[in-house]
Amino acid sequence: MKTTEGAPRQIVISGSSGFIGSALVPHLRGAGHEVIRLVRRASQAPDQRCWNPQTGYIEPGAFEGVDAVINLGGAAIGGKRWTEAYQQELRESRTGPTGVLARAVAEHGVPVMISGSAVAWYGDTGTTAVDETTSRPGSNYLAQLCRDWEDATG
């Protein structure tokens, strides 16, 4: 696809079946963009490409002509008790796959990578407003998870 201003883009998304991804995919398609979904199984549709973040495998050609990669993958934050084991799963499900994607984006010259994170970066600030210019990162588990997740982009 041609990448001129306002033209449709080709966008690869990890986490396309999750909370945000399941809303973002139809929105982007409705705006005329081509969406390729990275899936952790054999591709079963023309818009899917297989990947295995544990081994670093990404189906050949997955990034050909791609204008952007959006990384939304990771185990669900809500709905489960945060045992020590689940906290480790939350971390590993974000940092490892994000590192794999960041390296692939760099290797294939994809010009844009957007990676999910969270306002939890700042920790629990109550009613105090926070922003990127003056606020410090928090010190609780979620704040550290956000820092580790963002650091995984390299």
PDB file of C-alpha atoms in Angstrom:
ATOM      1  CA  MET A   1       0.000   0.000   0.000  1.00  0.00           C
ATOM      2  CA  LYS A   2       1.147   3.499  -0.725  1.00  0.00           C
ATOM      3  CA  THR A   3       1.906   5.431   2.446  1.00  0.00           C
ATOM      4  CA  THR A   4       0.960   8.973   1.591  1.00  0.00           C
ATOM      5  CA  GLU A   5      -0.825  11.236   4.074  1.00  0.00           C
ATOM      6  CA  GLY A   6      -4.411  10.092   4.634  1.00  0.00           C
ATOM      7  CA  ALA A   7      -3.982   6.935   2.538  1.00  0.00           C
ATOM      8  CA  PRO A   8      -4.870   3.495   3.887  1.00  0.00           C
ATOM      9  CA  ARG A   9      -2.126   1.852   5.881  1.00  0.00           C
ATOM     10  CA  GLN A  10      -1.143  -1.758   6.353  1.00  0.00           C
ATOM     11  CA  ILE A  11      -1.065  -2.440  10.096  1.00  0.00           C
ATOM     12  CA  VAL A  12       0.018  -5.558  11.985  1.00  0.00           C
ATOM     13  CA  ILE A  13      -1.597  -6.098  15.385  1.00  0.00           C
ATOM     14  CA  SER A  14      -0.664  -8.495  18.160  1.00  0.00           C
ATOM     15  CA  GLY A  15      -3.362  -8.988  20.772  1.00  0.00           C
ATOM     16  CA  SER A  16      -6.087  -8.414  18.178  1.00  0.00           C
ATOM     17  CA  SER A  17      -8.571 -10.662  20.007  1.00  0.00           C
ATOM     18  CA  GLY A  18      -8.156  -8.963  23.384  1.00  0.00           C
ATOM     19  CA  PHE A  19     -10.168  -6.202  25.047  1.00  0.00           C
ATOM     20  CA  ILE A  20      -8.691  -3.312  23.045  1.00  0.00           C
ATOM     21  CA  GLY A  21      -7.706  -5.255  19.918  1.00  0.00           C
ATOM     22  CA  SER A  22     -11.206  -6.628  19.317  1.00  0.00           C
ATOM     23  CA  ALA A  23     -12.510  -3.046  19.094  1.00  0.00           C
ATOM     24  CA  LEU A  24      -9.504  -1.578  17.292  1.00  0.00           C
ATOM     25  CA  VAL A  25      -9.425  -4.050  14.374  1.00  0.00           C
ATOM     26  CA  PRO A  26     -12.927  -3.248  13.055  1.00  0.00           C
ATOM     27  CA  HIS A  27     -12.346   0.457  13.671  1.00  0.00           C
ATOM     28  CA  LEU A  28      -9.161   0.480  11.583  1.00  0.00           C
ATOM     29  CA  ARG A  29     -10.785  -1.587   8.853  1.00  0.00           C
ATOM     30  CA  GLY A  30     -13.755   0.765   8.831  1.00  0.00           C
ATOM     31  CA  ALA A  31     -11.310   3.616   8.236  1.00  0.00           C
ATOM     32  CA  GLY A  32      -9.984   1.771   5.184  1.00  0.00           C
ATOM     33  CA  HIS A  33      -6.796   0.286   6.621  1.00  0.00           C
ATOM     34  CA  GLU A  34      -5.594  -3.260   5.981  1.00  0.00           C
ATOM     35  CA  VAL A  35      -5.137  -5.122   9.266  1.00  0.00           C
ATOM     36  CA  ILE A  36      -2.984  -8.203   9.670  1.00  0.00           C
ATOM     37  CA  ARG A  37      -3.508 -10.087  12.913  1.00  0.00           C
ATOM     38  CA  LEU A  38      -0.592 -11.921  14.519  1.00  0.00           C
ATOM     39  CA  VAL A  39      -1.934 -15.169  15.975  1.00  0.00           C
ATOM     40  CA  ARG A  40      -0.271 -17.852  18.075  1.00  0.00           C
ATOM     41  CA  ARG A  41      -1.501 -20.730  15.958  1.00  0.00           C
ATOM     42  CA  ALA A  42      -1.371 -21.681  12.298  1.00  0.00           C
ATOM     43  CA  SER A  43      -2.898 -18.935  10.130  1.00  0.00           C
ATOM     44  CA  GLN A  44      -6.519 -19.762   9.347  1.00  0.00           C
ATOM     45  CA  ALA A  45      -7.530 -16.634   7.425  1.00  0.00           C
ATOM     46  CA  PRO A  46      -5.929 -14.341   4.840  1.00  0.00           C
ATOM     47  CA  ASP A  47      -5.555 -11.568   7.433  1.00  0.00           C
ATOM     48  CA  GLN A  48      -3.623 -13.754   9.897  1.00  0.00           C
ATOM     49  CA  ARG A  49       0.093 -14.403  10.278  1.00  0.00           C
ATOM     50  CA  CYS A  50       1.439 -16.982  12.699  1.00  0.00           C
ATOM     51  CA  TRP A  51       3.959 -16.097  15.351  1.00  0.00           C
ATOM     52  CA  ASN A  52       5.440 -17.741  18.408  1.00  0.00           C
ATOM     53  CA  PRO A  53       6.906 -15.171  20.792  1.00  0.00           C
ATOM     54  CA  GLN A  54       8.505 -17.898  22.915  1.00  0.00           C
ATOM     55  CA  THR A  55      10.709 -19.053  20.038  1.00  0.00           C
ATOM     56  CA  GLY A  56      10.877 -15.734  18.174  1.00  0.00           C
ATOM     57  CA  TYR A  57       9.216 -17.216  15.083  1.00  0.00           C
ATOM     58  CA  ILE A  58       7.194 -14.855  12.903  1.00  0.00           C
ATOM     59  CA  GLU A  59       5.703 -16.135   9.664  1.00  0.00           C
ATOM     60  CA  PRO A  60       7.832 -15.036   6.705  1.00  0.00           C
ATOM     61  CA  GLY A  61       6.425 -12.000   4.906  1.00  0.00           C
ATOM     62  CA  ALA A  62       4.404 -10.848   7.926  1.00  0.00           C
ATOM     63  CA  PHE A  63       6.024  -7.390   7.797  1.00  0.00           C
ATOM     64  CA  GLU A  64       6.276  -6.883   4.027  1.00  0.00           C
ATOM     65  CA  GLY A  65       4.819  -3.494   3.110  1.00  0.00           C
ATOM     66  CA  VAL A  66       3.737  -2.846   6.692  1.00  0.00           C
ATOM     67  CA  ASP A  67       3.414   0.759   7.836  1.00  0.00           C
ATOM     68  CA  ALA A  68       2.938   0.125  11.563  1.00  0.00           C
ATOM     69  CA  VAL A  69       2.872  -2.575  14.219  1.00  0.00           C
ATOM     70  CA  ILE A  70       0.542  -2.261  17.205  1.00  0.00           C
ATOM     71  CA  ASN A  71       1.417  -4.454  20.182  1.00  0.00           C
ATOM     72  CA  LEU A  72      -1.534  -5.114  22.492  1.00  0.00           C
ATOM     73  CA  GLY A  73      -0.662  -8.603  23.662  1.00  0.00           C
ATOM     74  CA  GLY A  74      -0.490  -9.772  27.241  1.00  0.00           C
ATOM     75  CA  ALA A  75      -2.394 -11.807  29.795  1.00  0.00           C
ATOM     76  CA  ALA A  76      -5.558 -10.134  31.061  1.00  0.00           C
ATOM     77  CA  ILE A  77      -5.026  -7.754  33.969  1.00  0.00           C
ATOM     78  CA  GLY A  78      -8.556  -8.204  35.324  1.00  0.00           C
ATOM     79  CA  GLY A  79     -10.563 -11.246  36.228  1.00  0.00           C
ATOM     80  CA  LYS A  80      -7.900 -13.249  38.051  1.00  0.00           C
ATOM     81  CA  ARG A  81      -6.337 -13.170  41.472  1.00  0.00           C
ATOM     82  CA  TRP A  82      -2.799 -11.803  41.310  1.00  0.00           C
ATOM     83  CA  THR A  83      -0.903 -14.650  42.852  1.00  0.00           C
ATOM     84  CA  GLU A  84       2.875 -14.558  42.568  1.00  0.00           C
ATOM     85  CA  ALA A  85       2.637 -17.015  39.662  1.00  0.00           C
ATOM     86  CA  TYR A  86       0.053 -14.877  37.840  1.00  0.00           C
ATOM     87  CA  GLN A  87       2.122 -11.751  38.342  1.00  0.00           C
ATOM     88  CA  GLN A  88       4.991 -13.577  36.657  1.00  0.00           C
ATOM     89  CA  GLU A  89       2.654 -14.567  33.813  1.00  0.00           C
ATOM     90  CA  LEU A  90       1.540 -10.941  33.417  1.00  0.00           C
ATOM     91  CA  ARG A  91       5.177  -9.839  33.160  1.00  0.00           C
ATOM     92  CA  GLU A  92       6.341 -12.605  30.827  1.00  0.00           C
ATOM     93  CA  SER A  93       3.316 -12.272  28.546  1.00  0.00           C
ATOM     94  CA  ARG A  94       4.259  -8.631  27.930  1.00  0.00           C
ATOM     95  CA  THR A  95       8.021  -8.303  28.051  1.00  0.00           C
ATOM     96  CA  GLY A  96       9.077 -11.336  25.988  1.00  0.00           C
ATOM     97  CA  PRO A  97       6.638 -10.848  23.091  1.00  0.00           C
ATOM     98  CA  THR A  98       7.275  -7.099  23.047  1.00  0.00           C
ATOM     99  CA  GLY A  99      11.006  -7.700  22.698  1.00  0.00           C
ATOM    100  CA  VAL A 100      10.404 -10.152  19.826  1.00  0.00           C
ATOM    101  CA  LEU A 101       8.189  -7.624  18.031  1.00  0.00           C
ATOM    102  CA  ALA A 102      10.547  -4.703  18.612  1.00  0.00           C
ATOM    103  CA  ARG A 103      13.461  -6.634  17.117  1.00  0.00           C
ATOM    104  CA  ALA A 104      11.353  -7.724  14.117  1.00  0.00           C
ATOM    105  CA  VAL A 105      10.134  -4.158  13.537  1.00  0.00           C
ATOM    106  CA  ALA A 106      13.720  -2.895  13.535  1.00  0.00           C
ATOM    107  CA  GLU A 107      14.941  -5.757  11.336  1.00  0.00           C
ATOM    108  CA  HIS A 108      12.213  -5.202   8.733  1.00  0.00           C
ATOM    109  CA  GLY A 109      12.370  -1.400   8.789  1.00  0.00           C
ATOM    110  CA  VAL A 110       8.755  -0.926   9.860  1.00  0.00           C
ATOM    111  CA  PRO A 111       8.589   2.828  10.513  1.00  0.00           C
ATOM    112  CA  VAL A 112       6.174   2.785  13.488  1.00  0.00           C
ATOM    113  CA  MET A 113       5.616   0.559  16.501  1.00  0.00           C
ATOM    114  CA  ILE A 114       2.969   1.354  19.079  1.00  0.00           C
ATOM    115  CA  SER A 115       3.097  -0.766  22.200  1.00  0.00           C
ATOM    116  CA  GLY A 116       0.474  -0.963  24.899  1.00  0.00           C
ATOM    117  CA  SER A 117       1.234   0.200  28.398  1.00  0.00           C
ATOM    118  CA  ALA A 118      -0.919   1.691  31.142  1.00  0.00           C
ATOM    119  CA  VAL A 119      -1.577   4.717  33.269  1.00  0.00           C
ATOM    120  CA  ALA A 120      -0.421   2.405  36.077  1.00  0.00           C
ATOM    121  CA  TRP A 121       3.085   3.676  35.215  1.00  0.00           C
ATOM    122  CA  TYR A 122       2.465   6.361  37.848  1.00  0.00           C
ATOM    123  CA  GLY A 123       1.187   4.036  40.562  1.00  0.00           C
ATOM    124  CA  ASP A 124      -1.801   4.967  42.703  1.00  0.00           C
ATOM    125  CA  THR A 125      -1.886   8.757  42.758  1.00  0.00           C
ATOM    126  CA  GLY A 126      -5.434   9.082  44.056  1.00  0.00           C
ATOM    127  CA  THR A 127      -6.916  12.330  42.743  1.00  0.00           C
ATOM    128  CA  THR A 128      -3.557  13.906  41.935  1.00  0.00           C
ATOM    129  CA  ALA A 129      -3.181  14.679  38.223  1.00  0.00           C
ATOM    130  CA  VAL A 130      -0.114  13.160  36.533  1.00  0.00           C
ATOM    131  CA  ASP A 131       1.624  13.829  33.235  1.00  0.00           C
ATOM    132  CA  GLU A 132       4.734  12.758  31.360  1.00  0.00           C
ATOM    133  CA  THR A 133       6.639  15.984  31.955  1.00  0.00           C
ATOM    134  CA  THR A 134       6.572  16.275  35.742  1.00  0.00           C
ATOM    135  CA  SER A 135       5.333  13.027  37.277  1.00  0.00           C
ATOM    136  CA  ARG A 136       7.632  10.272  38.508  1.00  0.00           C
ATOM    137  CA  PRO A 137       6.989   6.578  37.947  1.00  0.00           C
ATOM    138  CA  GLY A 138       5.223   4.710  40.713  1.00  0.00           C
ATOM    139  CA  SER A 139       6.784   2.004  42.845  1.00  0.00           C
ATOM    140  CA  ASN A 140       4.052  -0.629  43.038  1.00  0.00           C
ATOM    141  CA  TYR A 141       3.821  -3.860  41.030  1.00  0.00           C
ATOM    142  CA  LEU A 142       1.816  -2.420  38.117  1.00  0.00           C
ATOM    143  CA  ALA A 143       4.078   0.603  37.797  1.00  0.00           C
ATOM    144  CA  GLN A 144       7.121  -1.679  37.603  1.00  0.00           C
ATOM    145  CA  LEU A 145       5.325  -3.928  35.113  1.00  0.00           C
ATOM    146  CA  CYS A 146       4.666  -0.895  32.875  1.00  0.00           C
ATOM    147  CA  ARG A 147       8.333   0.147  33.050  1.00  0.00           C
ATOM    148  CA  ASP A 148       9.515  -3.371  32.232  1.00  0.00           C
ATOM    149  CA  TRP A 149       7.011  -3.607  29.370  1.00  0.00           C
ATOM    150  CA  GLU A 150       8.150  -0.317  27.874  1.00  0.00           C
ATOM    151  CA  ASP A 151      11.822  -1.213  28.381  1.00  0.00           C
ATOM    152  CA  ALA A 152      11.253  -4.398  26.364  1.00  0.00           C
ATOM    153  CA  THR A 153      10.865  -2.287  23.218  1.00  0.00           C
ATOM    154  CA  GLY A 154      14.609  -1.705  23.368  1.00  0.00           C
TER     155      GLY A 154
END
